[in-house]
Each structure stands twice: as C-alpha cells, then as structure tokens.
Short mmCIF file of C-alpha atoms in Angstrom, two decimals:
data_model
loop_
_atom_site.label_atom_id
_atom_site.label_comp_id
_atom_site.label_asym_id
_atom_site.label_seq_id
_atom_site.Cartn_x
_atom_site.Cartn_y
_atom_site.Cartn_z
CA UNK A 23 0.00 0.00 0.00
CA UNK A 24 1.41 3.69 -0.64
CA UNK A 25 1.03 6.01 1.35
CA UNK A 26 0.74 9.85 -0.05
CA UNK A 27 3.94 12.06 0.20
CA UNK A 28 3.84 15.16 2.09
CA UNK A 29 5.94 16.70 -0.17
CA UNK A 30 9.15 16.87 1.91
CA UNK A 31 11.56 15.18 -0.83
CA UNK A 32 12.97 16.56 -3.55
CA UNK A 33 14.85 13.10 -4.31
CA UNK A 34 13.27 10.15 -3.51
CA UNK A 35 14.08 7.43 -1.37
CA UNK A 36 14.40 4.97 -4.10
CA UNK A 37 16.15 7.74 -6.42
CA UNK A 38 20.02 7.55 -7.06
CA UNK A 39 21.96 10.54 -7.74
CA UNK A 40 25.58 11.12 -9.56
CA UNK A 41 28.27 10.58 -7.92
CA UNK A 42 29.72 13.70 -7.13
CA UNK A 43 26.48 14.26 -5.58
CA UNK A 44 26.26 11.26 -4.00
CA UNK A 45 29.34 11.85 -2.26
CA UNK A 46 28.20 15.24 -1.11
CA UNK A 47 25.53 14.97 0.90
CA UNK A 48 26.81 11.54 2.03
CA UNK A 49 29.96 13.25 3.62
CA UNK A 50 27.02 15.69 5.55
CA UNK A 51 25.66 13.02 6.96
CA UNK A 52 29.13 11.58 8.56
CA UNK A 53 30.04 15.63 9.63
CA UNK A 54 26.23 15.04 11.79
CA UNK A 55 27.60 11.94 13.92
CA UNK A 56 28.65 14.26 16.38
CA UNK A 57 28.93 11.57 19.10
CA UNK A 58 31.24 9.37 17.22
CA UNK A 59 33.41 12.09 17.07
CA UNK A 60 33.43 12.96 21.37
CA UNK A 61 31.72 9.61 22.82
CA UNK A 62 34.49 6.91 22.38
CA UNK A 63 37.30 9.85 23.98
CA UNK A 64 35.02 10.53 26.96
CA UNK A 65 34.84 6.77 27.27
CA UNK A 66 38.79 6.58 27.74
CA UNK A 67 38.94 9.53 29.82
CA UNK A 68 36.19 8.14 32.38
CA UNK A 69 38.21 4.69 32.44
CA UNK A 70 42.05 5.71 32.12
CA UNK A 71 42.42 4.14 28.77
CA UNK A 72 45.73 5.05 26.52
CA UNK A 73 45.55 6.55 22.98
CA UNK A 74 45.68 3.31 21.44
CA UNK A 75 42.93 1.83 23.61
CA UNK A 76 40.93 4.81 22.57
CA UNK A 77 41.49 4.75 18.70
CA UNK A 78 40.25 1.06 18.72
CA UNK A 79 37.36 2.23 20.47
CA UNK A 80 36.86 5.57 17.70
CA UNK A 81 37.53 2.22 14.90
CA UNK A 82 34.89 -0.15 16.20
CA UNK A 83 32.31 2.84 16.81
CA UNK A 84 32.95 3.86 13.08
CA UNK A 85 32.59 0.37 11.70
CA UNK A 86 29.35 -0.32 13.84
CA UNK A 87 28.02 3.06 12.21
CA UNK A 88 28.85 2.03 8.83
CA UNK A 89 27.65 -1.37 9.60
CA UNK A 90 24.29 -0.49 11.10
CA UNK A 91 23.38 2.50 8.44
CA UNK A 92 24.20 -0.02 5.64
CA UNK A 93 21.61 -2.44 7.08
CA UNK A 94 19.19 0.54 7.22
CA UNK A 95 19.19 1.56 3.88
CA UNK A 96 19.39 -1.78 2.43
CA UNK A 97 17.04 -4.68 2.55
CA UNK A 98 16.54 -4.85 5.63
CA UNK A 99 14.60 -1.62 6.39
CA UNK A 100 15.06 0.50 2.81
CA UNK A 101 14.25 3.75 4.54
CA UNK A 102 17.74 6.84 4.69
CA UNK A 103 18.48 6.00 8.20
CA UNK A 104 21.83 6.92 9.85
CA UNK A 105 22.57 5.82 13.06
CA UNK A 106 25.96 6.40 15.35
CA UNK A 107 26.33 6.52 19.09
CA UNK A 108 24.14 7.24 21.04
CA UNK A 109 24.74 9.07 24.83
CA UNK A 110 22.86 6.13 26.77
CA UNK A 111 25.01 3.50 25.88
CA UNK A 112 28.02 5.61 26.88
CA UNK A 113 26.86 6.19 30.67
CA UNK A 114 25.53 2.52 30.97
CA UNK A 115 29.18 1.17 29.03
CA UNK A 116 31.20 3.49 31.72
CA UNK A 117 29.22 2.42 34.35
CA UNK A 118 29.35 -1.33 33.82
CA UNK A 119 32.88 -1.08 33.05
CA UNK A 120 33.63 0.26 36.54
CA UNK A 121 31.82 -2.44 37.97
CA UNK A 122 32.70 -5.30 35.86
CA UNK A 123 35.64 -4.50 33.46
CA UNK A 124 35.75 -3.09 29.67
CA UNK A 125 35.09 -6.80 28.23
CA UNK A 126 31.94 -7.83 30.31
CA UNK A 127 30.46 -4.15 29.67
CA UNK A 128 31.16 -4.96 25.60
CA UNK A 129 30.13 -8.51 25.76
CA UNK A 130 26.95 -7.50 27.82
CA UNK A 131 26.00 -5.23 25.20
CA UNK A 132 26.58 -7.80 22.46
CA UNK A 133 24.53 -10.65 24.59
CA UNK A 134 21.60 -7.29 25.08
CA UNK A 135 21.62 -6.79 21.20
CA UNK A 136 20.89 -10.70 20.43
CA UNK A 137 18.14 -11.22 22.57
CA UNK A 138 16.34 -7.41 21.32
CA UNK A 139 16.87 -8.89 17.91
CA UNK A 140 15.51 -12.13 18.26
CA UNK A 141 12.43 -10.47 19.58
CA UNK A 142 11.97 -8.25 17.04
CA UNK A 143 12.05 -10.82 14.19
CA UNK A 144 8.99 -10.59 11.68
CA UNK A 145 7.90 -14.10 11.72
CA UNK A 146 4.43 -14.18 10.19
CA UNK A 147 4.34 -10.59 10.09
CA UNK A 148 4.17 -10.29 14.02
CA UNK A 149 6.99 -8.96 16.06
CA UNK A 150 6.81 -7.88 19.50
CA UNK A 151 8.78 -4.50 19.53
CA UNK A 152 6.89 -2.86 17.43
CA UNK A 153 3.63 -3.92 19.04
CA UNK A 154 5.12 -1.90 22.66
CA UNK A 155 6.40 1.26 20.20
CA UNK A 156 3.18 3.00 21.42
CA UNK A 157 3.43 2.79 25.08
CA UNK A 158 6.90 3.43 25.29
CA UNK A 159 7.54 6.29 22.14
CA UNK A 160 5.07 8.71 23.14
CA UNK A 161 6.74 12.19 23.20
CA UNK A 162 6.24 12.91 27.00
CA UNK A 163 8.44 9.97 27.16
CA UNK A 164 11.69 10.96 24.81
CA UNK A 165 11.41 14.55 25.87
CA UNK A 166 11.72 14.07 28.95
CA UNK A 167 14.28 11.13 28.78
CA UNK A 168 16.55 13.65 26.62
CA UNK A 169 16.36 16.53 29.23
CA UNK A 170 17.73 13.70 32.04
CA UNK A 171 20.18 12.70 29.58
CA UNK A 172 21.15 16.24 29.16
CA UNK A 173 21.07 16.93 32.58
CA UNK A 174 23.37 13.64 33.48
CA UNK A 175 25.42 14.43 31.02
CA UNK A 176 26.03 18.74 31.70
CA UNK A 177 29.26 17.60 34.64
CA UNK A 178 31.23 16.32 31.87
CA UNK A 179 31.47 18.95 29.43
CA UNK A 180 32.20 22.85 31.45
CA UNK A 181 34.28 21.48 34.42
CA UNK A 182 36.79 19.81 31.57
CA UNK A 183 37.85 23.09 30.28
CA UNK A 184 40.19 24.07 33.01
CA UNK A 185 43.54 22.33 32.19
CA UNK A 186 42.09 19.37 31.34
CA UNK A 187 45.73 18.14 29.75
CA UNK A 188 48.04 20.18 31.80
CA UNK A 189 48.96 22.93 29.09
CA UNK A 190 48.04 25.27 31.49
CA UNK A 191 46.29 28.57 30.26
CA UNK A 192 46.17 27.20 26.61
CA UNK A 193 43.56 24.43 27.60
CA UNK A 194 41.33 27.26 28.19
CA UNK A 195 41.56 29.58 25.70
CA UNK A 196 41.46 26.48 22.87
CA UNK A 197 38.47 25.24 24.44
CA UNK A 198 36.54 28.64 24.13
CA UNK A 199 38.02 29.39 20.55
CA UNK A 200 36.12 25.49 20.05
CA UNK A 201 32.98 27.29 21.61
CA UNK A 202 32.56 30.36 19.92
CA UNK A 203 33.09 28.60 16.26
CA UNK A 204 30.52 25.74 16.99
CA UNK A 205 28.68 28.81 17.98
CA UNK A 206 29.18 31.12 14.86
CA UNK A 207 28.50 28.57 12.43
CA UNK A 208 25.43 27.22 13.61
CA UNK A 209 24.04 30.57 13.99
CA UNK A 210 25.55 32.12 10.80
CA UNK A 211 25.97 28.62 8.67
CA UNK A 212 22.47 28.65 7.52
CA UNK A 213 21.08 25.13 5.88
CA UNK A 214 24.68 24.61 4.72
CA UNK A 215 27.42 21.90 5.58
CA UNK A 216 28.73 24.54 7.80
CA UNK A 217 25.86 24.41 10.28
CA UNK A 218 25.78 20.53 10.12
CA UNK A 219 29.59 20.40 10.79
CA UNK A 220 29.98 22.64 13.12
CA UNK A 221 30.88 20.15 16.33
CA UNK A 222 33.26 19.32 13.76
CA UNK A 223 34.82 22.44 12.89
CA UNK A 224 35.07 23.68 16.37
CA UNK A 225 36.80 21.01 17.18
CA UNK A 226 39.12 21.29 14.08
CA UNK A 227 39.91 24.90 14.72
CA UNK A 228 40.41 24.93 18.55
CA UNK A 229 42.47 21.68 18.11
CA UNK A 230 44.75 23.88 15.65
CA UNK A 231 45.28 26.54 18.12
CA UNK A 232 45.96 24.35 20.51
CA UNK A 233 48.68 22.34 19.43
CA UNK A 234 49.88 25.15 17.74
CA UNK A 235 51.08 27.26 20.87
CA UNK A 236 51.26 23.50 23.43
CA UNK A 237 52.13 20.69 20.20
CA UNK A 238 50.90 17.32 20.06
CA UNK A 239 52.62 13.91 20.55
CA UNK A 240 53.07 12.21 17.20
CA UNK A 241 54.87 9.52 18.44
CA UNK A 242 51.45 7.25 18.66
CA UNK A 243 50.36 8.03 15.16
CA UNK A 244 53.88 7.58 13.46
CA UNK A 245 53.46 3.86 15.32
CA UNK A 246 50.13 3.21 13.80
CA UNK A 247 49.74 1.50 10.33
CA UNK A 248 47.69 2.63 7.97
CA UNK A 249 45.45 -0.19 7.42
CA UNK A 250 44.22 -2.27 9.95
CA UNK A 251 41.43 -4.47 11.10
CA UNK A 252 39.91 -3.84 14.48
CA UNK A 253 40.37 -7.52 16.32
CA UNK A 254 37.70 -9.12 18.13
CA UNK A 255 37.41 -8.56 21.66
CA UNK A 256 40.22 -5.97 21.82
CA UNK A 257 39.46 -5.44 25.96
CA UNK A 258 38.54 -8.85 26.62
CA UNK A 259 35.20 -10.88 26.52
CA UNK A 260 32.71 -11.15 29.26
CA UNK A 261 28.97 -11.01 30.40
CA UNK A 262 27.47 -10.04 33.58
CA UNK A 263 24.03 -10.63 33.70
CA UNK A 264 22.75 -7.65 35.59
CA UNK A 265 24.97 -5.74 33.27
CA UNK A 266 22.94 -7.13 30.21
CA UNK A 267 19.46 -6.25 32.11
CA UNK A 268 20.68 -2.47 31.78
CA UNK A 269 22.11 -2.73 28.62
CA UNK A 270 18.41 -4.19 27.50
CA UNK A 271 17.12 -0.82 29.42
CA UNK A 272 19.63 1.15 26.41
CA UNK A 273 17.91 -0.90 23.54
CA UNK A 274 14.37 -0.37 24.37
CA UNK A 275 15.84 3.55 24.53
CA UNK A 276 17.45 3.09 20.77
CA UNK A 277 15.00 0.89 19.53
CA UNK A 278 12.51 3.24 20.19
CA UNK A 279 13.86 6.39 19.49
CA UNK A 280 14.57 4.36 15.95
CA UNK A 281 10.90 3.43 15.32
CA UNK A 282 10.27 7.06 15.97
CA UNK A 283 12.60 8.00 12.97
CA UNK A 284 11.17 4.87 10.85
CA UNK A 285 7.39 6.55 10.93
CA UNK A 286 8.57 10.18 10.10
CA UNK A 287 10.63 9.39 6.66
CA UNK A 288 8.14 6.46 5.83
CA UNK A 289 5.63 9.52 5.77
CA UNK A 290 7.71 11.95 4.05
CA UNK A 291 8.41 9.52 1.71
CA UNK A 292 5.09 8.49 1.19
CA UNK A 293 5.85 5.05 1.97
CA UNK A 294 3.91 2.17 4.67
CA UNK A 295 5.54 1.00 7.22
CA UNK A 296 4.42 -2.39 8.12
CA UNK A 297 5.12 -4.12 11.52
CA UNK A 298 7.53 -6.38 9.56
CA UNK A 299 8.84 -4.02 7.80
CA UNK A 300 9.66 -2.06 11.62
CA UNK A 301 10.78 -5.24 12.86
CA UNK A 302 13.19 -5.55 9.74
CA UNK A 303 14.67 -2.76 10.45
CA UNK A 304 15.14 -3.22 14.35
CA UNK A 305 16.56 -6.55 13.86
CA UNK A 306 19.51 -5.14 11.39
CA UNK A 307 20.01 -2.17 13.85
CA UNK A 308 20.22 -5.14 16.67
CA UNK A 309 22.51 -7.46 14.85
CA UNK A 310 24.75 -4.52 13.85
CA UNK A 311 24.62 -3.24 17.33
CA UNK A 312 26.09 -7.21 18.60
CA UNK A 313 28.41 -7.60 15.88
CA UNK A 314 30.07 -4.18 16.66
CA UNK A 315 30.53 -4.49 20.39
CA UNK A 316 32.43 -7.29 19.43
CA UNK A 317 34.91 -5.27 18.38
CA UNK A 318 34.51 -2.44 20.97
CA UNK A 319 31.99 -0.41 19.21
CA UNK A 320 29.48 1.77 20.88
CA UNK A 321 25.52 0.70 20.17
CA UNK A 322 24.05 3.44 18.17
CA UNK A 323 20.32 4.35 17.17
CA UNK A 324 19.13 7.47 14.12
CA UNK A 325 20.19 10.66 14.73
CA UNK A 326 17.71 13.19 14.77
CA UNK A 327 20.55 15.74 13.20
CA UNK A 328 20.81 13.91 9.90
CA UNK A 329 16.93 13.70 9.70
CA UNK A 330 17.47 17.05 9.82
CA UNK A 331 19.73 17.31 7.24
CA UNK A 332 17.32 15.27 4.89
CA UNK A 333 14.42 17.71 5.69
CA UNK A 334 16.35 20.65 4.78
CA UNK A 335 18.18 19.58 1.89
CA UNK A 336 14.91 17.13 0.43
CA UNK A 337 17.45 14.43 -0.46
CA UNK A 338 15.63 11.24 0.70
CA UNK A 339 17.91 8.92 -1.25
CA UNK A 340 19.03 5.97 0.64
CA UNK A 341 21.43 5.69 -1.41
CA UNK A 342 23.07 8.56 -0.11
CA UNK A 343 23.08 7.47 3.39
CA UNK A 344 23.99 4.01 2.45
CA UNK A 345 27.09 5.61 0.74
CA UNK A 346 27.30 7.58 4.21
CA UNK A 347 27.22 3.86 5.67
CA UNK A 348 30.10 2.28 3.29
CA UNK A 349 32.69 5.66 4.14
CA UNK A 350 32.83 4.99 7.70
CA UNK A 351 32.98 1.60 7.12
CA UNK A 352 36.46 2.45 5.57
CA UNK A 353 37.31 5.38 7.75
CA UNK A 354 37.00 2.15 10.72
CA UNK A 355 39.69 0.75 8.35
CA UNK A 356 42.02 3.61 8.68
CA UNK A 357 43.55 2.82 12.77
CA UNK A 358 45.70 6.47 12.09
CA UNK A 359 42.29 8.13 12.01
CA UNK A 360 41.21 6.83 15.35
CA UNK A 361 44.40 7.77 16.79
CA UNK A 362 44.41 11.11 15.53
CA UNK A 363 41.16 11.72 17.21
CA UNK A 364 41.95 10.27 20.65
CA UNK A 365 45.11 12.26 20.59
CA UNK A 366 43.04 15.50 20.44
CA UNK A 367 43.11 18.17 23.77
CA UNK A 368 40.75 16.97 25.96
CA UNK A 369 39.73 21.08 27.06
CA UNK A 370 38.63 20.95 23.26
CA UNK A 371 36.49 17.89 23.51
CA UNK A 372 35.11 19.33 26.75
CA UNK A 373 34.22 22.34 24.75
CA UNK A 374 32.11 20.48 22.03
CA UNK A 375 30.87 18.29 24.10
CA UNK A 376 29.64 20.84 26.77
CA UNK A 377 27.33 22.47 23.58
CA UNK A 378 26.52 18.52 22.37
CA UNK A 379 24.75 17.72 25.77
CA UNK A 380 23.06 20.92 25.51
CA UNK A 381 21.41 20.27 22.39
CA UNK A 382 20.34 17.20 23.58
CA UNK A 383 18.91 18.77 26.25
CA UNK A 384 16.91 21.51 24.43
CA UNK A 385 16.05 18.92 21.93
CA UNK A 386 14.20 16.98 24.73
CA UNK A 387 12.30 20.19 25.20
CA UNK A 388 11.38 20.63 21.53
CA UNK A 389 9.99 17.23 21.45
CA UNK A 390 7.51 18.06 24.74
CA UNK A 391 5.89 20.65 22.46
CA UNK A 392 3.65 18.40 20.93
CA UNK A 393 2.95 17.20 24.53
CA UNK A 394 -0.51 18.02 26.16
CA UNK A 395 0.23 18.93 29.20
CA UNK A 396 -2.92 18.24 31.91
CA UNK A 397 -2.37 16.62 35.62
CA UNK A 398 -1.36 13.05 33.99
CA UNK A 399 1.17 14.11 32.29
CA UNK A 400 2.72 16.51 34.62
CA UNK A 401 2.92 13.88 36.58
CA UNK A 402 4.58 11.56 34.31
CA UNK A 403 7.17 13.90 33.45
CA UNK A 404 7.97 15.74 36.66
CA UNK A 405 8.33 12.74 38.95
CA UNK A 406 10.68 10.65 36.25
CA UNK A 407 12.70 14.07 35.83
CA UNK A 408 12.99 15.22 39.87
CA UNK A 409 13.72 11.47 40.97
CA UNK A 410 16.23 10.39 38.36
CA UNK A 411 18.58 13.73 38.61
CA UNK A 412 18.46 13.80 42.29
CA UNK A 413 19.03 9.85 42.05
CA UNK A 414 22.86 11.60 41.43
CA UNK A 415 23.11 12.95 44.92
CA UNK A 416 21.92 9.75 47.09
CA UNK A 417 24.21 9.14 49.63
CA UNK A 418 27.30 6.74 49.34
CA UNK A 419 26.47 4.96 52.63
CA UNK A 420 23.07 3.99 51.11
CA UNK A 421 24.41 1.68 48.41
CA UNK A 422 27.48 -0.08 51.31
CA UNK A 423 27.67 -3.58 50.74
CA UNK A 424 25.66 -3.70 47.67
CA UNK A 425 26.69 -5.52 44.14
CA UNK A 426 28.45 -2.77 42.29
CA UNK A 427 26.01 -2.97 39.63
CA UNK A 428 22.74 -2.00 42.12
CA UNK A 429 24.76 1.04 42.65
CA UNK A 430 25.35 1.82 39.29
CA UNK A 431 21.88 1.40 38.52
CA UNK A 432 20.05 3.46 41.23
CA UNK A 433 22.83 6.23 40.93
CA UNK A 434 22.53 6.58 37.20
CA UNK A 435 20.35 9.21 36.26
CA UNK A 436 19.51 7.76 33.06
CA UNK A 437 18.58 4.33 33.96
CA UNK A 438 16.40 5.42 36.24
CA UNK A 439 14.64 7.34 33.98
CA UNK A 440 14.02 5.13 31.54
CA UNK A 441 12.35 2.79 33.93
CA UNK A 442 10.06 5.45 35.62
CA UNK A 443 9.54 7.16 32.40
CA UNK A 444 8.29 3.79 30.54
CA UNK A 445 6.51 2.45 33.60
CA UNK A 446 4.67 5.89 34.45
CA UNK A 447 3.48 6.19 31.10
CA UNK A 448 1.95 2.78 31.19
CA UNK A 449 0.06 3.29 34.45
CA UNK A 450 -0.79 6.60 33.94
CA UNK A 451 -1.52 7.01 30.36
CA UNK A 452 -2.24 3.38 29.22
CA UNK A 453 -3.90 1.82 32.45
CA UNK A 454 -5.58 5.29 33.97
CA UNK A 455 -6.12 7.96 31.52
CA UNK A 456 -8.97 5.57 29.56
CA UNK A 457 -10.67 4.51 33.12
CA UNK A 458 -11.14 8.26 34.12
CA UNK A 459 -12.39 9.43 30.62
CA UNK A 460 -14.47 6.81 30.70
CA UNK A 461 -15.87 7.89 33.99
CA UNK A 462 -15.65 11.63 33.02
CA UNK A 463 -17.98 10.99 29.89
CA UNK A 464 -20.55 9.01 31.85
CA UNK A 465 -20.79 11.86 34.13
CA UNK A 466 -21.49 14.52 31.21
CA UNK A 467 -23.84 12.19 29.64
CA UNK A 468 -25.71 11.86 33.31
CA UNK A 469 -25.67 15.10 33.12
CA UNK A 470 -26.95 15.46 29.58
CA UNK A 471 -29.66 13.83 30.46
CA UNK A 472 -30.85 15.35 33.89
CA UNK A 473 -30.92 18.37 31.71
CA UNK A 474 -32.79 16.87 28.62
CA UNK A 475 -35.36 15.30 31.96
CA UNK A 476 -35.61 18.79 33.42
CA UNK A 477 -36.24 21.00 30.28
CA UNK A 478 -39.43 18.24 29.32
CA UNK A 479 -40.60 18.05 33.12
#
C-alpha cells in the first residue's frame, strides 16, 4: 500500500543521484555523527584508557556506524536511516565497566543486542517490539528522557575546560576558541554543511590553536599502520548478567527512538511501514549493534541531526546514506584516524561536548511541544525528571555492601529514567487515563440527560 507524500523530498528514497552528488551529501551526513566524534574519547577519559585503547574504540564505533546504516538503507529496512552513538550507551558502558571490566560491559551489550533482535524478528508478520512502540515512544516519554540525559550528562562537558591536559592557560583559551566557532556557524551557517559540521569544525579549529602554541605527541600516530582491522574482543570478553538487564534498558531507549525515525521518513516519503517491515529494520540495527561491540563499538540508534539534514536539503535517497554507511565503514579501516582523534586536547572535547549535551537537552524540550500537558502528564514527566537527577546525589552509605552494579543502577540518572519514564506512562496514560475518561464521559452524559429530563418536566 502507498502512502501519499507530504511533499518533503525533492529526491526520492528509491532515487540515485551522480556521484559527485552522492558523495556530497553523504559526507554531511558523517560531519552530523557528532557523538562518534566525542563519545568513544570521553569513554577513555572516564576509564584511564591510553591513545591506542581509545582509537580502537573511535575504529569499532565507526565500523558499527557504517555497519548499522548499511543495514538501514538496504534490505533490511530500505528507509535513509543513519545511526551512530548514542549518549545512553556511553553512561551505561562506563558504568558497567567500573563495575565489571571493559570486556563484560562490551560482551553484555553484544549478549543485550541478540536477545532485542531475536524479539523483534517478523515471523508471520508479528513482532513484538513494534507492538510496545506506542506505550513506550510517546513524546512525553523521549522529551523528557533527553532533558535527564542532558542533565546527566552537563558535569562532563564545562568542568573539563580548566587544564584538562596540563597545558596550562592554553587548555582554556582552545576550548573557548572550540565554543565560539561551533557557535558562529550554527548561527551564521544557515542550511549549509557549515551548520551541520559545526561540532566538527570547532573542534578542528580549537584543536589547531591548541597544538599550535602547546604541540601534540606524534609519536602514537607515526606507530600506527595505515590499514588495519579492528580484532575481536580488543578489551577482553565477558557477560554479567545484571549488566545485560541495563544494557536491554539502552535498547528499548534506541530501539525506540529508531521506530520514531522509521514513521517520520516512511511519511515523508510516502511510503507504509508495516510491523515487519519495523521489525526488519530493528533486527539489522540489533545485529549490527552485537556484531560491533564485538569489536569495541558503541551501540548506536538514528540521529535526529541527519533527519534534519534530509528535511532541509529534500534528499531522501538511501542511497546517499547508504554511501554515508560504506565511508565509515572504511574510515574504521584507517587505525591512524582513530588515533588522531583520541590524541586531540581533551579542554577541546570538553568544549564540544559541553554544547553537544546541551542540544540534547533543548532537543528533549522541543519534542515536549507536541505534549498536552494536563495533571497526567505533569505527573509523568515531573516525577521521572525530579527522581532520576536527584538519584545523582543519594548518599554513598546507602548503596554499602551492595553488588556494584545496584549502585550503578540506582545512581545513574539515566537508567532510572528510563524505567520510571516507561513504567509511568503505562500506568498513567495506558492503564488510567482511559478509566477516568471513561468515567468523566458518563458523568457529562448523566448530566446530559438530567438536563434533557428537566427542560421536558
């Protein structure tokens, strides 16, 4: 069945393009993966790891982009889709990591994508995550999700960009040259590369400056190779099992936020989207997800920012973004690349990263728009937001004695929303909200008809 367009593409989804062209816009998309770019670093930074361990991180999270968004645009799904890291797989990866090691945190993720992808296999044109996509991808949901994540997130980015790397005043100044560029070109870049880049090219310029006046340490990248396969289980190979019950928690977060993205090109592309063709498309985000923590990459889900970039520029050719998909499938290739990028001041990354986590943050807030706000909902919202952040400040003596991992998970900001978030919504919205309309329209139709008894009496 075909669905009718609402005009948003200029090129098609099933359209190809020359190319030069092709090339173009598919080299937008990759400057959008913002958290490919900052995630993997932060990861080594939180856990001590060396430049090397880092760039084999930055490699894996590159190939499990290219990977996943290859699936996406293919067979599997046949919709522009690009997906990259996402920001709550980094706090539950650095969280189990502390508790359980770098391997069991990977392995639990790759054990977490198996089981989400067996579930959400179209057999006989039933599959069971897109049957829960309604209770769990309402917008009061993912708005307020993002804001926690934001909120989580905001101690990470400012507090870095005070001689983060021990170049004293330098770390500084590089970090708010970073700042002010992201800043001018998203303002002043209009729908152009420049805006979609600009992470990117504040990073690039306040990296310059940086190693400019403090210089840089080559000696890791002159050690590197040029070509080189990421090996399997680079930190190890584990699984904890209450480590794979949060990293389940992360998929339902992806895996949603995905079938969010699914609906709104499928309509601007005038296209139906079938439960099998959602669970398709779950199960090659899934596999691609396992197969790349394999090798140390980060689980991803769509990014919003090269929807975005689709919307604006009305190229809804999937075979741009599977071209997207096959370049950072070769950048992953390229081990001097993921060096380079580890070996970048970490005041800079602090920089970009402070302005990432606030767009994440706002974004949440964007999304709540569309949110009708009465008692329920309020209620929904406030108490998963208020409960979740100040889950941050419990005391230490609360969690003594406990497995590592029930402290991660009641001190993790993010977690905890999820859960309240999902659960509230069912209770409230699901299980409630019908009961008391129910009741409220019986009363108005009492009502209706005391009146209608009245007025003949």
């Amino acid at each position: 069945m075909h669905v009718e367009s609402d005009g948003a593409f200029a090129i098609d989804i099933e359209q190809k393009l020359p190319p030069r062209q092709l090339m173009l816009f598919a080299f937008q998309h990759l400057l959008a993966l913002t958290g490919i770019w900052i995630f993997p670093v932060l990861i080594g930074q939180a856990l001590n790891l060396s430049t090397v361990e880092v760039g084999t991180i930055i490699q894996a999270c590159f190939l499990t982009t290219g990977l996943v968004t290859i699936l996406q645009s293919g067979r599997m799904l046949r919709l522009p889709v690009v997906q990259g890291p996402t920001a709550v797989f980094f706090v539950v990866l650095v969280a189990g990591a502390h508790s359980y090691g770098l391997g069991a945190a990977f392995g639990s993720m790759a054990v977490a994508g198996v089981i989400f992808a067996l579930l959400s296999l179209p057999i006989r044109g039933w599959a069971l995550l897109p049957r829960l996509a309604p209770f769990v991808s309402a917008p009061v949901v993912f708005g307020t999700l993002l804001v926690i994540i934001g909120g989580q997130l905001a101690g990470i980015g400012l507090p870095n960009w005070f001689d983060g790397d021990g170049s004293g005043g330098i770390g500084f100044i590089s970090a708010l040259t970073c700042a002010i560029v992201v800043l001018i070109s998203i303002i002043f870049g209009g729908n152009t590369v420049v805006r979609r880049g600009a992470l990117l090219i504040g990073i690039v310029v306040g990296s310059i400056l940086h190693i400019f006046v403090a210089g840089i340490d080559l000696t890791p990248i002159r050690e590197t190779p040029l070509l080189q396969i990421v090996q399997p289980a680079p930190f190890g190979l584990g699984v904890a099992w209450p480590l794979v019950g949060l990293m389940l928690l992360a998929y339902v977060q992806a895996g949603s936020e995905a079938m969010g993205m699914y609906s709104l090109l499928a309509r601007w592309g005038g296209q139906s989207l079938s439960r099998g063709r959602i669970g398709r498309g779950l199960f090659g985000e899934f596999v691609g997800c396992a197969i790349g923590a394999l090798f140390g990459g980060l689980g991803t889900t769509s990014y919003a920012e090269n929807v975005g970039i689709i919307r604006v520029s009305g190229v809804g050719s999937r075979w741009v973004t599977m071209t997207a998909g096959i370049c950072a499938i070769i950048v992953g290739l390229i081990p001097m690349f993921g060096i380079l990028i580890a070996s970048l001041p970490s005041t800079v990354l602090a920089a970009a990263s402070t302005i990432l986590f606030g767009i994440i943050a706002i974004s949440g807030i964007q999304m709540m728009r569309d949110v009708v706000w009465d008692e329920l909902n309020l209620m929904v919202a406030a108490v998963s937001f208020i409960v979740s952040l100040g889950c941050a400040a419990l005391p230490a003596a609360l969690f003594s004695g406990k497995d590592p991992i029930v402290q991660g998970l009641f001190t993790q900001p993010i977690l905890v929303g999820i859960i309240l978030l999902m659960v509230l919504q069912v209770v409230v919205n699901v299980l409630i909200r019908p009961c008391l309309e129910r009741k409220a329209n019986s009363a108005a139709q009492e009502m209706g008809d005391q009146t209608i008894q009245g007025t003949v009496e």
